[in-house]
Amino acid sequence: MLSLCAGEASAMNEHAGAVSRLEKLTSVHVCPLPGVLVLCVVEKRKEAHGDSLDKQHKKKIEREEEKLKNNNRDLSFVKMKSMFAIGFAFTALLSMFNSIFDGRVVARLPFFPISWIQGLSHRNLPGDDYSECSFIFLYILCTMAIRQVRRSVARGTMAIRYVDQWQGVP
């Protein structure tokens, strides 16, 4: 989870205030996905008025669309910065662990890997016992396994959260 600085938090609070004002003005049903909320409200407002919008309503809609674009741009920038930081941290940790465990057996596999994976599973290890596992191979296996479990758990909890939100359960 990202931590926001004071400026970003106030921008998010201002965005939430604008959304609640829009909901009161248009009295539309809230979309279940938080990122789509403002877009849904703006689109519903356009559909409700159709071509009979006067200049004041058109300007309000354009302002809300402009705010939406700015908020999306800011959010994308924050996401990009955090992704670079995470990528740099993981690269540094991987190289550090790789140098610590270089040439050491970290696990014994209960199988012999297929021939084109043996180079990775037995990387920098002495001897010809291909059931011995290097750090990088164990890291790749664990990362792949944990990523799948994390995704399935996240999908399940997000689905439950959105169903509860849609039904009005706090």
PDB file of C-alpha atoms in Angstrom:
ATOM      1  CA  MET A   1       0.000   0.000   0.000  1.00  0.00           C
ATOM      2  CA  LEU A   2       1.315   3.464  -0.824  1.00  0.00           C
ATOM      3  CA  SER A   3       1.664   6.198   1.724  1.00  0.00           C
ATOM      4  CA  LEU A   4       0.627   9.618   0.501  1.00  0.00           C
ATOM      5  CA  CYS A   5       2.292  12.900   1.327  1.00  0.00           C
ATOM      6  CA  ALA A   6       0.155  15.743   2.690  1.00  0.00           C
ATOM      7  CA  GLY A   7      -0.386  17.343  -0.728  1.00  0.00           C
ATOM      8  CA  GLU A   8      -1.479  14.089  -2.344  1.00  0.00           C
ATOM      9  CA  ALA A   9      -3.807  13.265   0.561  1.00  0.00           C
ATOM     10  CA  SER A  10      -5.470  16.670   0.370  1.00  0.00           C
ATOM     11  CA  ALA A  11      -5.864  16.269  -3.395  1.00  0.00           C
ATOM     12  CA  MET A  12      -7.519  12.895  -2.848  1.00  0.00           C
ATOM     13  CA  ASN A  13      -9.832  14.391  -0.185  1.00  0.00           C
ATOM     14  CA  GLU A  14     -10.724  17.231  -2.551  1.00  0.00           C
ATOM     15  CA  HIS A  15     -11.445  14.674  -5.263  1.00  0.00           C
ATOM     16  CA  ALA A  16     -13.708  12.704  -2.893  1.00  0.00           C
ATOM     17  CA  GLY A  17     -15.543  15.918  -1.981  1.00  0.00           C
ATOM     18  CA  ALA A  18     -16.122  16.705  -5.649  1.00  0.00           C
ATOM     19  CA  VAL A  19     -17.467  13.203  -6.195  1.00  0.00           C
ATOM     20  CA  SER A  20     -19.902  13.462  -3.283  1.00  0.00           C
ATOM     21  CA  ARG A  21     -21.119  16.866  -4.557  1.00  0.00           C
ATOM     22  CA  LEU A  22     -21.645  15.348  -7.992  1.00  0.00           C
ATOM     23  CA  GLU A  23     -23.578  12.448  -6.509  1.00  0.00           C
ATOM     24  CA  LYS A  24     -25.860  14.864  -4.678  1.00  0.00           C
ATOM     25  CA  LEU A  25     -26.393  16.952  -7.794  1.00  0.00           C
ATOM     26  CA  THR A  26     -27.129  14.128 -10.171  1.00  0.00           C
ATOM     27  CA  SER A  27     -28.542  11.479  -7.796  1.00  0.00           C
ATOM     28  CA  VAL A  28     -27.205   8.620  -9.888  1.00  0.00           C
ATOM     29  CA  HIS A  29     -26.378   5.132  -8.679  1.00  0.00           C
ATOM     30  CA  VAL A  30     -22.745   4.807  -7.593  1.00  0.00           C
ATOM     31  CA  CYS A  31     -20.611   2.571  -9.800  1.00  0.00           C
ATOM     32  CA  PRO A  32     -19.040  -0.368  -7.932  1.00  0.00           C
ATOM     33  CA  LEU A  33     -15.459   0.400  -8.966  1.00  0.00           C
ATOM     34  CA  PRO A  34     -13.857   3.397  -7.196  1.00  0.00           C
ATOM     35  CA  GLY A  35     -11.706   4.430 -10.156  1.00  0.00           C
ATOM     36  CA  VAL A  36     -14.721   4.634 -12.433  1.00  0.00           C
ATOM     37  CA  LEU A  37     -16.904   6.637 -10.062  1.00  0.00           C
ATOM     38  CA  VAL A  38     -16.336  10.137 -11.449  1.00  0.00           C
ATOM     39  CA  LEU A  39     -16.460   8.902 -15.027  1.00  0.00           C
ATOM     40  CA  CYS A  40     -19.811   7.197 -14.356  1.00  0.00           C
ATOM     41  CA  VAL A  41     -21.233  10.324 -12.758  1.00  0.00           C
ATOM     42  CA  VAL A  42     -20.087  12.543 -15.613  1.00  0.00           C
ATOM     43  CA  GLU A  43     -21.407  10.114 -18.223  1.00  0.00           C
ATOM     44  CA  LYS A  44     -24.766   9.764 -16.415  1.00  0.00           C
ATOM     45  CA  ARG A  45     -25.013  13.534 -16.240  1.00  0.00           C
ATOM     46  CA  LYS A  46     -24.400  13.783 -19.991  1.00  0.00           C
ATOM     47  CA  GLU A  47     -26.983  11.098 -20.724  1.00  0.00           C
ATOM     48  CA  ALA A  48     -29.582  12.659 -18.434  1.00  0.00           C
ATOM     49  CA  HIS A  49     -29.416  16.047 -20.093  1.00  0.00           C
ATOM     50  CA  GLY A  50     -28.668  14.892 -23.617  1.00  0.00           C
ATOM     51  CA  ASP A  51     -28.386  17.739 -26.115  1.00  0.00           C
ATOM     52  CA  SER A  52     -30.422  20.148 -24.001  1.00  0.00           C
ATOM     53  CA  LEU A  53     -27.472  21.227 -21.868  1.00  0.00           C
ATOM     54  CA  ASP A  54     -27.089  24.939 -21.400  1.00  0.00           C
ATOM     55  CA  LYS A  55     -23.665  26.574 -21.302  1.00  0.00           C
ATOM     56  CA  GLN A  56     -23.424  26.477 -17.502  1.00  0.00           C
ATOM     57  CA  HIS A  57     -24.009  22.716 -17.333  1.00  0.00           C
ATOM     58  CA  LYS A  58     -21.587  22.112 -20.206  1.00  0.00           C
ATOM     59  CA  LYS A  59     -18.902  24.103 -18.404  1.00  0.00           C
ATOM     60  CA  LYS A  60     -19.498  22.153 -15.190  1.00  0.00           C
ATOM     61  CA  ILE A  61     -19.173  18.875 -17.041  1.00  0.00           C
ATOM     62  CA  GLU A  62     -16.026  20.055 -18.809  1.00  0.00           C
ATOM     63  CA  ARG A  63     -14.527  21.137 -15.467  1.00  0.00           C
ATOM     64  CA  GLU A  64     -15.310  17.762 -13.928  1.00  0.00           C
ATOM     65  CA  GLU A  65     -13.799  15.979 -16.934  1.00  0.00           C
ATOM     66  CA  GLU A  66     -10.700  18.157 -16.650  1.00  0.00           C
ATOM     67  CA  LYS A  67     -10.422  17.344 -12.929  1.00  0.00           C
ATOM     68  CA  LEU A  68     -10.792  13.665 -13.769  1.00  0.00           C
ATOM     69  CA  LYS A  69      -7.993  13.874 -16.337  1.00  0.00           C
ATOM     70  CA  ASN A  70      -5.732  15.708 -13.881  1.00  0.00           C
ATOM     71  CA  ASN A  71      -6.437  13.232 -11.073  1.00  0.00           C
ATOM     72  CA  ASN A  72      -5.783  10.289 -13.393  1.00  0.00           C
ATOM     73  CA  ARG A  73      -2.532  11.849 -14.548  1.00  0.00           C
ATOM     74  CA  ASP A  74      -1.421  12.486 -10.950  1.00  0.00           C
ATOM     75  CA  LEU A  75      -2.340   8.955  -9.915  1.00  0.00           C
ATOM     76  CA  SER A  76      -0.434   7.496 -12.873  1.00  0.00           C
ATOM     77  CA  PHE A  77       2.629   9.546 -11.924  1.00  0.00           C
ATOM     78  CA  VAL A  78       2.500   8.325  -8.310  1.00  0.00           C
ATOM     79  CA  LYS A  79       2.085   4.731  -9.503  1.00  0.00           C
ATOM     80  CA  MET A  80       5.020   5.101 -11.876  1.00  0.00           C
ATOM     81  CA  LYS A  81       7.304   6.469  -9.152  1.00  0.00           C
ATOM     82  CA  SER A  82       6.384   3.673  -6.764  1.00  0.00           C
ATOM     83  CA  MET A  83       6.900   1.019  -9.451  1.00  0.00           C
ATOM     84  CA  PHE A  84      10.392   2.367 -10.175  1.00  0.00           C
ATOM     85  CA  ALA A  85      11.222   2.387  -6.456  1.00  0.00           C
ATOM     86  CA  ILE A  86       9.966  -1.175  -5.990  1.00  0.00           C
ATOM     87  CA  GLY A  87      11.831  -2.360  -9.088  1.00  0.00           C
ATOM     88  CA  PHE A  88      15.059  -0.775  -7.886  1.00  0.00           C
ATOM     89  CA  ALA A  89      14.669  -2.234  -4.371  1.00  0.00           C
ATOM     90  CA  PHE A  90      13.980  -5.749  -5.664  1.00  0.00           C
ATOM     91  CA  THR A  91      16.896  -5.582  -8.096  1.00  0.00           C
ATOM     92  CA  ALA A  92      19.227  -4.514  -5.289  1.00  0.00           C
ATOM     93  CA  LEU A  93      17.930  -7.254  -2.964  1.00  0.00           C
ATOM     94  CA  LEU A  94      18.189  -9.908  -5.660  1.00  0.00           C
ATOM     95  CA  SER A  95      21.794  -9.011  -6.464  1.00  0.00           C
ATOM     96  CA  MET A  96      22.670  -8.942  -2.746  1.00  0.00           C
ATOM     97  CA  PHE A  97      21.113 -12.373  -2.089  1.00  0.00           C
ATOM     98  CA  ASN A  98      22.650 -13.737  -5.275  1.00  0.00           C
ATOM     99  CA  SER A  99      26.127 -12.745  -4.076  1.00  0.00           C
ATOM    100  CA  ILE A 100      25.480 -14.124  -0.558  1.00  0.00           C
ATOM    101  CA  PHE A 101      24.230 -17.521  -1.770  1.00  0.00           C
ATOM    102  CA  ASP A 102      26.549 -17.833  -4.768  1.00  0.00           C
ATOM    103  CA  GLY A 103      27.880 -21.415  -4.932  1.00  0.00           C
ATOM    104  CA  ARG A 104      25.788 -22.635  -1.979  1.00  0.00           C
ATOM    105  CA  VAL A 105      23.143 -25.325  -2.113  1.00  0.00           C
ATOM    106  CA  VAL A 106      19.939 -23.803  -0.703  1.00  0.00           C
ATOM    107  CA  ALA A 107      17.571 -26.745  -1.306  1.00  0.00           C
ATOM    108  CA  ARG A 108      17.332 -30.264  -2.619  1.00  0.00           C
ATOM    109  CA  LEU A 109      14.697 -30.811  -5.256  1.00  0.00           C
ATOM    110  CA  PRO A 110      12.587 -33.987  -5.056  1.00  0.00           C
ATOM    111  CA  PHE A 111      12.970 -34.332  -8.834  1.00  0.00           C
ATOM    112  CA  PHE A 112      15.545 -33.828 -11.549  1.00  0.00           C
ATOM    113  CA  PRO A 113      14.695 -30.725 -13.598  1.00  0.00           C
ATOM    114  CA  ILE A 114      14.337 -31.036 -17.350  1.00  0.00           C
ATOM    115  CA  SER A 115      17.527 -30.436 -19.281  1.00  0.00           C
ATOM    116  CA  TRP A 116      16.926 -26.858 -20.417  1.00  0.00           C
ATOM    117  CA  ILE A 117      16.154 -25.744 -16.815  1.00  0.00           C
ATOM    118  CA  GLN A 118      19.118 -27.575 -15.246  1.00  0.00           C
ATOM    119  CA  GLY A 119      21.449 -24.690 -16.043  1.00  0.00           C
ATOM    120  CA  LEU A 120      19.302 -22.341 -13.952  1.00  0.00           C
ATOM    121  CA  SER A 121      18.517 -24.779 -11.142  1.00  0.00           C
ATOM    122  CA  HIS A 122      22.182 -25.800 -10.745  1.00  0.00           C
ATOM    123  CA  ARG A 123      23.671 -22.366 -11.447  1.00  0.00           C
ATOM    124  CA  ASN A 124      27.172 -21.831  -9.968  1.00  0.00           C
ATOM    125  CA  LEU A 125      26.958 -25.011  -7.870  1.00  0.00           C
ATOM    126  CA  PRO A 126      29.861 -27.488  -7.768  1.00  0.00           C
ATOM    127  CA  GLY A 127      29.262 -31.127  -8.656  1.00  0.00           C
ATOM    128  CA  ASP A 128      26.906 -32.951 -10.971  1.00  0.00           C
ATOM    129  CA  ASP A 129      23.963 -33.617  -8.630  1.00  0.00           C
ATOM    130  CA  TYR A 130      21.164 -31.814 -10.453  1.00  0.00           C
ATOM    131  CA  SER A 131      18.710 -32.295  -7.596  1.00  0.00           C
ATOM    132  CA  GLU A 132      20.645 -29.561  -5.749  1.00  0.00           C
ATOM    133  CA  CYS A 133      19.061 -26.151  -6.155  1.00  0.00           C
ATOM    134  CA  SER A 134      20.639 -22.711  -6.420  1.00  0.00           C
ATOM    135  CA  PHE A 135      19.194 -19.578  -4.836  1.00  0.00           C
ATOM    136  CA  ILE A 136      17.992 -17.978  -8.054  1.00  0.00           C
ATOM    137  CA  PHE A 137      15.937 -21.035  -9.052  1.00  0.00           C
ATOM    138  CA  LEU A 138      14.315 -21.284  -5.614  1.00  0.00           C
ATOM    139  CA  TYR A 139      13.598 -17.541  -5.704  1.00  0.00           C
ATOM    140  CA  ILE A 140      11.895 -17.850  -9.101  1.00  0.00           C
ATOM    141  CA  LEU A 141       9.793 -20.825  -7.962  1.00  0.00           C
ATOM    142  CA  CYS A 142       8.700 -19.084  -4.755  1.00  0.00           C
ATOM    143  CA  THR A 143       7.928 -15.828  -6.536  1.00  0.00           C
ATOM    144  CA  MET A 144       5.762 -17.591  -9.099  1.00  0.00           C
ATOM    145  CA  ALA A 145       3.883 -19.561  -6.434  1.00  0.00           C
ATOM    146  CA  ILE A 146       3.335 -16.603  -4.106  1.00  0.00           C
ATOM    147  CA  ARG A 147       2.223 -14.342  -6.960  1.00  0.00           C
ATOM    148  CA  GLN A 148      -0.528 -16.768  -7.975  1.00  0.00           C
ATOM    149  CA  VAL A 149      -1.786 -17.203  -4.410  1.00  0.00           C
ATOM    150  CA  ARG A 150      -1.720 -13.448  -3.810  1.00  0.00           C
ATOM    151  CA  ARG A 151      -3.687 -12.763  -6.982  1.00  0.00           C
ATOM    152  CA  SER A 152      -6.356 -15.341  -6.215  1.00  0.00           C
ATOM    153  CA  VAL A 153      -6.739 -14.085  -2.637  1.00  0.00           C
ATOM    154  CA  ALA A 154      -6.885 -10.480  -3.811  1.00  0.00           C
ATOM    155  CA  ARG A 155      -9.511 -11.294  -6.432  1.00  0.00           C
ATOM    156  CA  GLY A 156     -11.622 -13.092  -3.840  1.00  0.00           C
ATOM    157  CA  THR A 157     -11.440 -10.332  -1.230  1.00  0.00           C
ATOM    158  CA  MET A 158     -12.018  -7.593  -3.793  1.00  0.00           C
ATOM    159  CA  ALA A 159     -15.033  -9.396  -5.181  1.00  0.00           C
ATOM    160  CA  ILE A 160     -16.484  -9.812  -1.696  1.00  0.00           C
ATOM    161  CA  ARG A 161     -15.789  -6.168  -0.862  1.00  0.00           C
ATOM    162  CA  TYR A 162     -17.504  -4.888  -4.020  1.00  0.00           C
ATOM    163  CA  VAL A 163     -20.497  -7.168  -3.568  1.00  0.00           C
ATOM    164  CA  ASP A 164     -20.849  -5.949   0.023  1.00  0.00           C
ATOM    165  CA  GLN A 165     -20.485  -2.334  -1.105  1.00  0.00           C
ATOM    166  CA  TRP A 166     -23.031  -2.854  -3.880  1.00  0.00           C
ATOM    167  CA  GLN A 167     -25.523  -4.365  -1.429  1.00  0.00           C
ATOM    168  CA  GLY A 168     -24.915  -1.636   1.156  1.00  0.00           C
ATOM    169  CA  VAL A 169     -23.159  -3.766   3.772  1.00  0.00           C
ATOM    170  CA  PRO A 170     -20.584  -1.655   5.698  1.00  0.00           C
TER     171      PRO A 170
END
